[in-house]
Each structure stands twice: as structure tokens, then as C-alpha cells.
mmCIF file of C-alpha atoms in Angstrom:
data_model
loop_
_atom_site.group_PDB
_atom_site.id
_atom_site.type_symbol
_atom_site.label_atom_id
_atom_site.label_comp_id
_atom_site.label_asym_id
_atom_site.label_seq_id
_atom_site.Cartn_x
_atom_site.Cartn_y
_atom_site.Cartn_z
ATOM 1 C CA ASP A 1 2.013 -15.064 -7.759
ATOM 2 C CA VAL A 2 1.608 -11.968 -5.619
ATOM 3 C CA VAL A 3 1.172 -8.226 -6.168
ATOM 4 C CA VAL A 4 2.162 -5.892 -3.319
ATOM 5 C CA PHE A 5 1.302 -2.206 -2.968
ATOM 6 C CA TYR A 6 3.230 -0.195 -0.367
ATOM 7 C CA SER A 7 1.719 3.264 -0.299
ATOM 8 C CA GLY A 8 0.081 6.150 1.519
ATOM 9 C CA ALA A 9 2.696 8.890 1.738
ATOM 10 C CA ASN A 10 2.371 10.325 -1.754
ATOM 11 C CA ASP A 11 -1.410 10.265 -1.556
ATOM 12 C CA VAL A 12 -1.247 12.649 1.387
ATOM 13 C CA ALA A 13 1.453 14.841 -0.145
ATOM 14 C CA ILE A 14 -0.613 15.333 -3.296
ATOM 15 C CA GLY A 15 -4.189 14.864 -2.129
ATOM 16 C CA CYS A 16 -4.000 17.295 0.769
ATOM 17 C CA ASP A 17 -2.487 20.076 -1.334
ATOM 18 C CA LEU A 18 -5.065 22.258 -3.041
ATOM 19 C CA ALA A 19 -2.340 23.427 -5.421
ATOM 20 C CA PHE A 20 -2.804 20.083 -7.197
ATOM 21 C CA GLY A 21 -6.487 20.842 -7.664
ATOM 22 C CA PRO A 22 -9.781 19.635 -6.278
ATOM 23 C CA GLY A 23 -9.610 16.258 -8.031
ATOM 24 C CA HIS A 24 -8.494 14.477 -4.893
ATOM 25 C CA ASN A 25 -11.583 15.555 -3.025
ATOM 26 C CA GLU A 26 -14.161 13.158 -4.479
ATOM 27 C CA THR A 27 -14.698 15.097 -7.691
ATOM 28 C CA HIS A 28 -12.864 13.332 -10.535
ATOM 29 C CA GLU A 29 -11.553 9.831 -9.900
ATOM 30 C CA SER A 30 -13.950 8.690 -7.196
ATOM 31 C CA PRO A 31 -17.040 8.183 -9.398
ATOM 32 C CA TYR A 32 -14.951 6.050 -11.763
ATOM 33 C CA LEU A 33 -13.516 4.022 -8.895
ATOM 34 C CA ARG A 34 -16.952 3.470 -7.348
ATOM 35 C CA GLU A 35 -18.277 2.227 -10.689
ATOM 36 C CA LEU A 36 -15.257 -0.006 -11.355
ATOM 37 C CA ILE A 37 -15.218 -1.586 -7.929
ATOM 38 C CA GLY A 38 -18.830 -2.622 -8.411
ATOM 39 C CA ASN A 39 -18.351 -3.757 -12.015
ATOM 40 C CA ARG A 40 -16.182 -6.720 -12.955
ATOM 41 C CA GLU A 41 -16.375 -6.527 -16.750
ATOM 42 C CA SER A 42 -13.583 -6.908 -19.281
ATOM 43 C CA SER A 43 -10.157 -5.302 -19.270
ATOM 44 C CA SER A 44 -11.258 -3.018 -22.119
ATOM 45 C CA TYR A 45 -13.903 -1.685 -19.758
ATOM 46 C CA LEU A 46 -11.212 -1.047 -17.140
ATOM 47 C CA TYR A 47 -9.004 0.664 -19.681
ATOM 48 C CA ARG A 48 -11.803 2.863 -21.029
ATOM 49 C CA ASN A 49 -13.151 3.811 -17.599
ATOM 50 C CA PHE A 50 -10.027 3.943 -15.440
ATOM 51 C CA VAL A 51 -6.832 4.315 -17.437
ATOM 52 C CA VAL A 52 -8.158 6.899 -19.900
ATOM 53 C CA PRO A 53 -9.695 9.207 -17.237
ATOM 54 C CA ALA A 54 -6.587 8.879 -15.041
ATOM 55 C CA TRP A 55 -4.337 9.737 -17.998
ATOM 56 C CA ASP A 56 -6.538 12.717 -18.918
ATOM 57 C CA THR A 57 -6.326 13.984 -15.326
ATOM 58 C CA PHE A 58 -2.549 13.549 -15.305
ATOM 59 C CA GLN A 59 -2.208 15.427 -18.597
ATOM 60 C CA ARG A 60 -4.362 18.289 -17.322
ATOM 61 C CA LEU A 61 -2.454 18.556 -14.038
ATOM 62 C CA THR A 62 0.989 18.506 -15.623
ATOM 63 C CA LYS A 63 0.084 21.275 -18.064
ATOM 64 C CA ARG A 64 -1.010 23.614 -15.287
ATOM 65 C CA GLN A 65 1.486 25.945 -13.733
ATOM 66 C CA ARG A 66 2.416 24.832 -10.225
ATOM 67 C CA VAL A 67 1.258 27.224 -7.533
ATOM 68 C CA ALA A 68 2.373 27.512 -3.931
ATOM 69 C CA SER A 69 1.430 24.690 -1.571
ATOM 70 C CA ASP A 70 -1.916 24.991 0.158
ATOM 71 C CA ARG A 71 -2.227 21.919 2.370
ATOM 72 C CA ARG A 72 -5.599 21.394 4.026
ATOM 73 C CA CYS A 73 -6.083 17.890 5.459
ATOM 74 C CA ASP A 74 -5.148 19.016 8.966
ATOM 75 C CA VAL A 75 -8.038 21.518 8.989
ATOM 76 C CA ASP A 76 -10.501 19.815 6.624
ATOM 77 C CA PRO A 77 -11.602 16.393 7.927
ATOM 78 C CA GLU A 78 -13.717 15.732 4.843
ATOM 79 C CA ARG A 79 -10.755 16.273 2.527
ATOM 80 C CA ALA A 80 -8.567 14.078 4.758
ATOM 81 C CA HIS A 81 -11.151 11.289 4.657
ATOM 82 C CA ASN A 82 -11.560 11.611 0.890
ATOM 83 C CA VAL A 83 -7.812 11.352 0.343
ATOM 84 C CA ALA A 84 -7.844 8.142 2.407
ATOM 85 C CA LEU A 85 -10.932 6.859 0.607
ATOM 86 C CA THR A 86 -9.359 7.464 -2.800
ATOM 87 C CA ARG A 87 -6.218 5.524 -1.772
ATOM 88 C CA PHE A 88 -8.310 2.681 -0.384
ATOM 89 C CA ARG A 89 -10.484 2.526 -3.516
ATOM 90 C CA ASN A 90 -7.353 2.467 -5.654
ATOM 91 C CA TRP A 91 -6.220 -0.518 -3.610
ATOM 92 C CA GLN A 92 -9.616 -2.183 -4.105
ATOM 93 C CA LEU A 93 -9.417 -1.628 -7.842
ATOM 94 C CA ALA A 94 -5.861 -2.997 -7.994
ATOM 95 C CA LYS A 95 -7.063 -6.003 -5.992
ATOM 96 C CA LEU A 96 -9.865 -6.680 -8.502
ATOM 97 C CA ILE A 97 -7.486 -6.413 -11.441
ATOM 98 C CA THR A 98 -4.906 -8.629 -9.731
ATOM 99 C CA GLU A 99 -7.429 -11.271 -8.713
ATOM 100 C CA SER A 100 -8.963 -11.305 -12.209
ATOM 101 C CA SER A 101 -5.639 -12.697 -13.422
ATOM 102 C CA GLY A 102 -5.515 -15.329 -10.688
ATOM 103 C CA LYS A 103 -2.967 -13.624 -8.461
ATOM 104 C CA LYS A 104 -3.092 -12.495 -4.828
ATOM 105 C CA PHE A 105 -3.080 -8.829 -3.870
ATOM 106 C CA TYR A 106 -1.762 -7.255 -0.672
ATOM 107 C CA ALA A 107 -1.661 -3.583 0.306
ATOM 108 C CA PHE A 108 0.448 -2.011 3.054
ATOM 109 C CA LEU A 109 0.019 1.441 4.566
ATOM 110 C CA GLN A 110 3.543 2.770 4.723
ATOM 111 C CA PRO A 111 5.108 4.532 7.700
ATOM 112 C CA VAL A 112 5.791 8.270 7.536
ATOM 113 C CA ALA A 113 7.555 10.576 9.980
ATOM 114 C CA GLY A 114 4.308 12.427 10.762
ATOM 115 C CA VAL A 115 2.433 9.389 12.100
ATOM 116 C CA GLY A 116 3.039 7.357 15.220
ATOM 117 C CA ARG A 117 6.000 7.825 17.515
ATOM 118 C CA PRO A 118 9.150 7.592 15.386
ATOM 119 C CA ASN A 119 12.335 9.316 16.483
ATOM 120 C CA VAL A 120 12.793 12.197 14.046
ATOM 121 C CA SER A 121 14.362 14.633 16.513
ATOM 122 C CA TYR A 122 17.595 14.676 14.470
ATOM 123 C CA LEU A 123 15.806 15.866 11.286
ATOM 124 C CA LYS A 124 14.633 19.306 10.229
ATOM 125 C CA LEU A 125 11.155 18.647 8.829
ATOM 126 C CA ASP A 126 8.302 20.811 7.545
ATOM 127 C CA GLN A 127 5.774 20.620 10.395
ATOM 128 C CA ASN A 128 2.867 21.761 8.216
ATOM 129 C CA ALA A 129 3.584 18.918 5.793
ATOM 130 C CA LEU A 130 3.810 16.420 8.669
ATOM 131 C CA ASP A 131 0.503 17.654 10.113
ATOM 132 C CA GLN A 132 -1.330 16.473 6.986
ATOM 133 C CA TYR A 133 -0.649 12.789 7.674
ATOM 134 C CA PRO A 134 -2.423 11.983 10.986
ATOM 135 C CA PRO A 135 -5.995 12.745 9.853
ATOM 136 C CA VAL A 136 -5.587 10.851 6.572
ATOM 137 C CA TYR A 137 -3.874 7.900 8.239
ATOM 138 C CA GLN A 138 -6.582 7.743 10.895
ATOM 139 C CA SER A 139 -9.172 7.317 8.125
ATOM 140 C CA MET A 140 -6.967 4.810 6.299
ATOM 141 C CA ARG A 141 -6.569 2.751 9.463
ATOM 142 C CA SER A 142 -10.345 2.683 9.898
ATOM 143 C CA LEU A 143 -10.851 1.563 6.297
ATOM 144 C CA VAL A 144 -8.166 -1.126 6.587
ATOM 145 C CA ALA A 145 -9.737 -2.419 9.825
ATOM 146 C CA ALA A 146 -13.285 -2.402 8.440
ATOM 147 C CA GLU A 147 -12.749 -3.644 4.883
ATOM 148 C CA GLY A 148 -9.164 -4.841 4.429
ATOM 149 C CA GLY A 149 -9.386 -8.196 6.157
ATOM 150 C CA GLY A 150 -6.576 -10.469 5.031
ATOM 151 C CA TRP A 151 -5.280 -8.261 2.214
ATOM 152 C CA ALA A 152 -4.713 -4.701 3.537
ATOM 153 C CA PHE A 153 -2.365 -4.042 6.443
ATOM 154 C CA ASP A 154 -1.354 -1.028 8.494
ATOM 155 C CA ILE A 155 2.392 -1.160 9.084
ATOM 156 C CA SER A 156 2.730 2.565 9.722
ATOM 157 C CA ASP A 157 4.024 1.867 13.240
ATOM 158 C CA ALA A 158 7.121 0.049 11.950
ATOM 159 C CA PHE A 159 9.537 2.789 13.028
ATOM 160 C CA ASP A 160 8.026 3.783 16.360
ATOM 161 C CA GLY A 161 10.685 3.986 19.050
ATOM 162 C CA ALA A 162 14.084 5.493 19.724
ATOM 163 C CA SER A 163 16.031 4.272 16.676
ATOM 164 C CA GLN A 164 16.791 6.674 13.847
ATOM 165 C CA TYR A 165 15.426 5.165 10.638
ATOM 166 C CA TYR A 166 14.246 8.206 8.682
ATOM 167 C CA ILE A 167 16.513 10.172 6.347
ATOM 168 C CA ASP A 168 13.660 12.592 5.570
ATOM 169 C CA ALA A 169 9.911 12.615 6.239
ATOM 170 C CA LEU A 170 9.234 9.609 3.986
ATOM 171 C CA HIS A 171 12.419 7.717 3.171
ATOM 172 C CA VAL A 172 14.401 5.448 5.472
ATOM 173 C CA THR A 173 17.794 3.835 5.929
ATOM 174 C CA ASP A 174 18.743 0.365 4.691
ATOM 175 C CA GLU A 175 17.940 -0.946 8.177
ATOM 176 C CA GLY A 176 14.487 0.647 7.910
ATOM 177 C CA ASN A 177 13.913 -0.956 4.521
ATOM 178 C CA ALA A 178 14.856 -4.347 5.980
ATOM 179 C CA ILE A 179 12.241 -3.860 8.727
ATOM 180 C CA ILE A 180 9.594 -3.067 6.113
ATOM 181 C CA ALA A 181 10.559 -6.077 3.995
ATOM 182 C CA LYS A 182 10.189 -8.350 7.029
ATOM 183 C CA ARG A 183 6.831 -6.834 8.012
ATOM 184 C CA ILE A 184 5.522 -7.332 4.482
ATOM 185 C CA LEU A 185 6.815 -10.902 4.236
ATOM 186 C CA ASP A 186 5.304 -11.729 7.624
ATOM 187 C CA ASN A 187 1.861 -10.829 6.235
ATOM 188 C CA LEU A 188 2.053 -12.644 2.895
#
């Protein structure tokens, strides 16, 4: 049995935007994740110390009025690194939970139009939004290389080249999805 996470894009979209609050900059979830990653107690412990705080944060964020975007990862290296670190720690936590039930866990850093050398010349994209991805992905790649041996993989280069796979900054064609499926299967 296998659990696969394919992620990265939404972390940047939310974590780099100050309009969503400071919680993605090592202030709310990170202390819980640090504690959980180092502690392998019961599932009630995980529920009490991970699910409840995450739900409380979600409830607080959804009750706030949405303000205009204020993306900062392209100009704030610490925020960019913390967004990457939060994603990686979430992967580590998911890995612990998965392995505690006897299953294997794999994580894949997904491609986005703002990273690498994909052909997106045919799309009209928000350049400021795209600029948020490279600094976060650089940190994610470093974390995957240093600590993700055998379970975390960077496949963000999957669409580099001349072919047109993207239909927007994050989503791809059926052909693109087939490429991702093959890349994931090749690493399982």
C-alpha cells in the first residue's frame, strides 16, 4: 500500500500572499509540526496537536474578509524558505502517519509554469504570481536533496521544453497528466 502526495503549487499561492496572514511564516503551524515530527505517540496525540490547530487556523482564516493580494516570496527570502519548510514538514508528518500504519509514503514536487523552462509563451499569465515560485522551489529542491532520500522527489522539470502542456499557470493537458503519472510511477 502506498500514499502519494503531489504538491507545491498551492503552498506558494497561499504561503507567499500576506493577505492570507502571517501563519505561513513560521508562526502558527511550524511549532506543532516540529513537535510532531519528533514525537511518534498515538493518533490521539496527532489529532489533538495537528488536526485541531490546523482546523482552528482554517476557521479563523475563512472568517476573515479577503484583502487584496500581497505576494512577498520574490522579495523576502526568509518567507520563501519558510513556505518551503512548512510544505516539507507537512510531507514529513504525512510520512510518519503513513508509515505508522505500515504503508509507504512518497512526495512529489509538482511542476508549475513559473519554474524551469516550460513553454508558456501562448498563455497570458500573472508575472508577479509566477515570480513567487522560483525562490520557494529552490528551497524545496534543497530540502528534497538533503532530507528526502528515497521518498521525496522533485519532478518540477517535467514540462521543460517546447511542447505546450500548461492550460494555466498550474494545470496541464491530458498529455501533461500522463507525463506526471509516468514520472510518479517510475519513482515508486
